[in-house]
């Protein structure tokens, strides 16, 4: 069991991570935005707390195991967000096809049209 002063911020990080996972699965953008911002704020506070106690090496193996699990979960969430982003981008391209890359003829073909200018 971790000391109470360490358990509380770590448990809050784990809870926020679970909230982001639930928001990703729900597909609700506003819920995801709120959960992500809360996780970010909690992570910044947790990082400052860890710096104040001397880092994870000072806390022992139990904390390192939980931090490693948390880091793995964050990596999985990041990959899920990247996949969801790719799906949304493909959907947008299907709804709004991109325009052609070049609007005008390439520079070498301009001479073909000079005869029509006279």
PDB file of C-alpha atoms in Angstrom:
ATOM      1  CA  UNK A   1       0.000   0.000   0.000  1.00  0.00           C
ATOM      2  CA  UNK A   2       1.268   3.431  -0.939  1.00  0.00           C
ATOM      3  CA  UNK A   3       1.297   6.315   1.532  1.00  0.00           C
ATOM      4  CA  UNK A   4      -1.918   8.379   1.473  1.00  0.00           C
ATOM      5  CA  UNK A   5      -0.163  11.497   0.180  1.00  0.00           C
ATOM      6  CA  UNK A   6       0.983   9.470  -2.853  1.00  0.00           C
ATOM      7  CA  UNK A   7      -2.094   7.266  -3.275  1.00  0.00           C
ATOM      8  CA  UNK A   8      -4.538  10.152  -3.711  1.00  0.00           C
ATOM      9  CA  UNK A   9      -2.868  11.876  -6.701  1.00  0.00           C
ATOM     10  CA  UNK A  10      -2.068   8.540  -8.346  1.00  0.00           C
ATOM     11  CA  UNK A  11      -5.643   7.319  -7.939  1.00  0.00           C
ATOM     12  CA  UNK A  12      -6.875  10.610  -9.408  1.00  0.00           C
ATOM     13  CA  UNK A  13      -4.602  10.121 -12.440  1.00  0.00           C
ATOM     14  CA  UNK A  14      -5.948   6.597 -12.919  1.00  0.00           C
ATOM     15  CA  UNK A  15      -9.525   7.841 -12.594  1.00  0.00           C
ATOM     16  CA  UNK A  16      -8.963  10.611 -15.150  1.00  0.00           C
ATOM     17  CA  UNK A  17      -7.355   8.123 -17.523  1.00  0.00           C
ATOM     18  CA  UNK A  18     -10.442   5.903 -17.244  1.00  0.00           C
ATOM     19  CA  UNK A  19     -12.676   8.918 -17.903  1.00  0.00           C
ATOM     20  CA  UNK A  20     -10.785   9.665 -21.125  1.00  0.00           C
ATOM     21  CA  UNK A  21     -11.073   6.017 -22.196  1.00  0.00           C
ATOM     22  CA  UNK A  22     -14.842   6.134 -21.609  1.00  0.00           C
ATOM     23  CA  UNK A  23     -15.095   9.404 -23.552  1.00  0.00           C
ATOM     24  CA  UNK A  24     -13.148   7.949 -26.494  1.00  0.00           C
ATOM     25  CA  UNK A  25     -15.469   4.946 -26.552  1.00  0.00           C
ATOM     26  CA  UNK A  26     -18.592   7.121 -26.319  1.00  0.00           C
ATOM     27  CA  UNK A  27     -17.652   9.116 -29.420  1.00  0.00           C
ATOM     28  CA  UNK A  28     -18.924  12.357 -27.865  1.00  0.00           C
ATOM     29  CA  UNK A  29     -16.463  15.134 -28.777  1.00  0.00           C
ATOM     30  CA  UNK A  30     -17.419  17.515 -25.967  1.00  0.00           C
ATOM     31  CA  UNK A  31     -17.164  14.775 -23.355  1.00  0.00           C
ATOM     32  CA  UNK A  32     -13.751  13.821 -24.746  1.00  0.00           C
ATOM     33  CA  UNK A  33     -12.582  17.434 -24.674  1.00  0.00           C
ATOM     34  CA  UNK A  34     -13.597  17.886 -21.029  1.00  0.00           C
ATOM     35  CA  UNK A  35     -12.083  14.548 -19.963  1.00  0.00           C
ATOM     36  CA  UNK A  36      -8.870  15.238 -21.860  1.00  0.00           C
ATOM     37  CA  UNK A  37      -8.472  18.670 -20.310  1.00  0.00           C
ATOM     38  CA  UNK A  38      -9.074  17.222 -16.841  1.00  0.00           C
ATOM     39  CA  UNK A  39      -6.491  14.511 -17.492  1.00  0.00           C
ATOM     40  CA  UNK A  40      -3.999  17.097 -18.713  1.00  0.00           C
ATOM     41  CA  UNK A  41      -4.495  19.272 -15.632  1.00  0.00           C
ATOM     42  CA  UNK A  42      -4.215  16.251 -13.343  1.00  0.00           C
ATOM     43  CA  UNK A  43      -1.072  15.057 -15.144  1.00  0.00           C
ATOM     44  CA  UNK A  44       0.592  18.463 -14.737  1.00  0.00           C
ATOM     45  CA  UNK A  45      -0.238  18.490 -11.018  1.00  0.00           C
ATOM     46  CA  UNK A  46       0.918  14.885 -10.634  1.00  0.00           C
ATOM     47  CA  UNK A  47       4.179  15.624 -12.413  1.00  0.00           C
ATOM     48  CA  UNK A  48       4.847  18.565 -10.102  1.00  0.00           C
ATOM     49  CA  UNK A  49       4.039  16.371  -7.109  1.00  0.00           C
ATOM     50  CA  UNK A  50       6.401  13.634  -8.298  1.00  0.00           C
ATOM     51  CA  UNK A  51       9.167  16.202  -8.799  1.00  0.00           C
ATOM     52  CA  UNK A  52       8.619  17.456  -5.266  1.00  0.00           C
ATOM     53  CA  UNK A  53       9.147  13.980  -3.777  1.00  0.00           C
ATOM     54  CA  UNK A  54      12.163  13.194  -5.912  1.00  0.00           C
ATOM     55  CA  UNK A  55      10.590  11.151  -8.713  1.00  0.00           C
ATOM     56  CA  UNK A  56       9.315   7.593  -9.031  1.00  0.00           C
ATOM     57  CA  UNK A  57      12.617   6.072  -7.968  1.00  0.00           C
ATOM     58  CA  UNK A  58      12.071   7.436  -4.446  1.00  0.00           C
ATOM     59  CA  UNK A  59       8.628   5.839  -4.066  1.00  0.00           C
ATOM     60  CA  UNK A  60       9.451   2.190  -4.589  1.00  0.00           C
ATOM     61  CA  UNK A  61       8.497  -0.654  -6.903  1.00  0.00           C
ATOM     62  CA  UNK A  62       4.746  -0.584  -6.238  1.00  0.00           C
ATOM     63  CA  UNK A  63       4.482   2.963  -7.565  1.00  0.00           C
ATOM     64  CA  UNK A  64       6.649   2.165 -10.577  1.00  0.00           C
ATOM     65  CA  UNK A  65       4.358  -0.751 -11.485  1.00  0.00           C
ATOM     66  CA  UNK A  66       1.270   1.456 -11.327  1.00  0.00           C
ATOM     67  CA  UNK A  67       2.981   4.241 -13.272  1.00  0.00           C
ATOM     68  CA  UNK A  68       4.018   1.776 -15.957  1.00  0.00           C
ATOM     69  CA  UNK A  69       0.425   0.519 -16.212  1.00  0.00           C
ATOM     70  CA  UNK A  70      -0.810   4.111 -16.430  1.00  0.00           C
ATOM     71  CA  UNK A  71       1.722   4.928 -19.162  1.00  0.00           C
ATOM     72  CA  UNK A  72       0.590   1.867 -21.110  1.00  0.00           C
ATOM     73  CA  UNK A  73      -3.050   2.932 -20.835  1.00  0.00           C
ATOM     74  CA  UNK A  74      -2.194   6.429 -22.050  1.00  0.00           C
ATOM     75  CA  UNK A  75      -0.360   4.946 -25.028  1.00  0.00           C
ATOM     76  CA  UNK A  76      -3.370   2.803 -25.895  1.00  0.00           C
ATOM     77  CA  UNK A  77      -5.653   5.845 -25.664  1.00  0.00           C
ATOM     78  CA  UNK A  78      -3.335   7.843 -27.891  1.00  0.00           C
ATOM     79  CA  UNK A  79      -3.460   5.109 -30.526  1.00  0.00           C
ATOM     80  CA  UNK A  80      -7.259   4.950 -30.251  1.00  0.00           C
ATOM     81  CA  UNK A  81      -7.473   8.704 -30.780  1.00  0.00           C
ATOM     82  CA  UNK A  82      -5.199   8.479 -33.814  1.00  0.00           C
ATOM     83  CA  UNK A  83      -7.354   5.709 -35.300  1.00  0.00           C
ATOM     84  CA  UNK A  84     -10.543   7.680 -34.631  1.00  0.00           C
ATOM     85  CA  UNK A  85      -8.963  10.750 -36.212  1.00  0.00           C
ATOM     86  CA  UNK A  86      -8.091   8.753 -39.339  1.00  0.00           C
ATOM     87  CA  UNK A  87     -11.650   7.414 -39.599  1.00  0.00           C
ATOM     88  CA  UNK A  88     -13.085  10.911 -39.258  1.00  0.00           C
ATOM     89  CA  UNK A  89     -10.671  12.284 -41.836  1.00  0.00           C
ATOM     90  CA  UNK A  90     -11.626   9.560 -44.318  1.00  0.00           C
ATOM     91  CA  UNK A  91     -15.294  10.321 -43.695  1.00  0.00           C
ATOM     92  CA  UNK A  92     -14.715  14.004 -44.320  1.00  0.00           C
ATOM     93  CA  UNK A  93     -12.890  13.259 -47.560  1.00  0.00           C
ATOM     94  CA  UNK A  94     -15.854  11.149 -48.663  1.00  0.00           C
ATOM     95  CA  UNK A  95     -18.299  13.968 -47.885  1.00  0.00           C
ATOM     96  CA  UNK A  96     -16.151  16.828 -49.177  1.00  0.00           C
ATOM     97  CA  UNK A  97     -13.740  15.573 -51.806  1.00  0.00           C
ATOM     98  CA  UNK A  98     -10.586  17.600 -52.083  1.00  0.00           C
ATOM     99  CA  UNK A  99     -10.089  19.806 -55.103  1.00  0.00           C
ATOM    100  CA  UNK A 100      -7.471  19.086 -57.687  1.00  0.00           C
ATOM    101  CA  UNK A 101      -3.977  19.946 -56.554  1.00  0.00           C
ATOM    102  CA  UNK A 102      -3.291  22.273 -59.484  1.00  0.00           C
ATOM    103  CA  UNK A 103      -5.812  24.807 -60.632  1.00  0.00           C
ATOM    104  CA  UNK A 104      -3.744  26.055 -63.536  1.00  0.00           C
ATOM    105  CA  UNK A 105      -1.778  24.174 -66.153  1.00  0.00           C
ATOM    106  CA  UNK A 106       1.827  23.376 -65.281  1.00  0.00           C
ATOM    107  CA  UNK A 107       4.362  25.958 -66.456  1.00  0.00           C
ATOM    108  CA  UNK A 108       5.602  23.838 -69.381  1.00  0.00           C
ATOM    109  CA  UNK A 109       2.141  23.583 -70.938  1.00  0.00           C
ATOM    110  CA  UNK A 110       1.425  27.326 -70.991  1.00  0.00           C
ATOM    111  CA  UNK A 111       3.009  27.652 -74.442  1.00  0.00           C
ATOM    112  CA  UNK A 112       0.279  25.416 -75.886  1.00  0.00           C
ATOM    113  CA  UNK A 113      -2.332  28.101 -75.206  1.00  0.00           C
ATOM    114  CA  UNK A 114      -0.424  31.095 -76.595  1.00  0.00           C
ATOM    115  CA  UNK A 115      -1.804  30.564 -80.067  1.00  0.00           C
ATOM    116  CA  UNK A 116      -5.327  31.266 -78.832  1.00  0.00           C
ATOM    117  CA  UNK A 117      -4.400  34.644 -77.322  1.00  0.00           C
ATOM    118  CA  UNK A 118      -3.943  36.346 -80.727  1.00  0.00           C
TER     119      UNK A 118
END
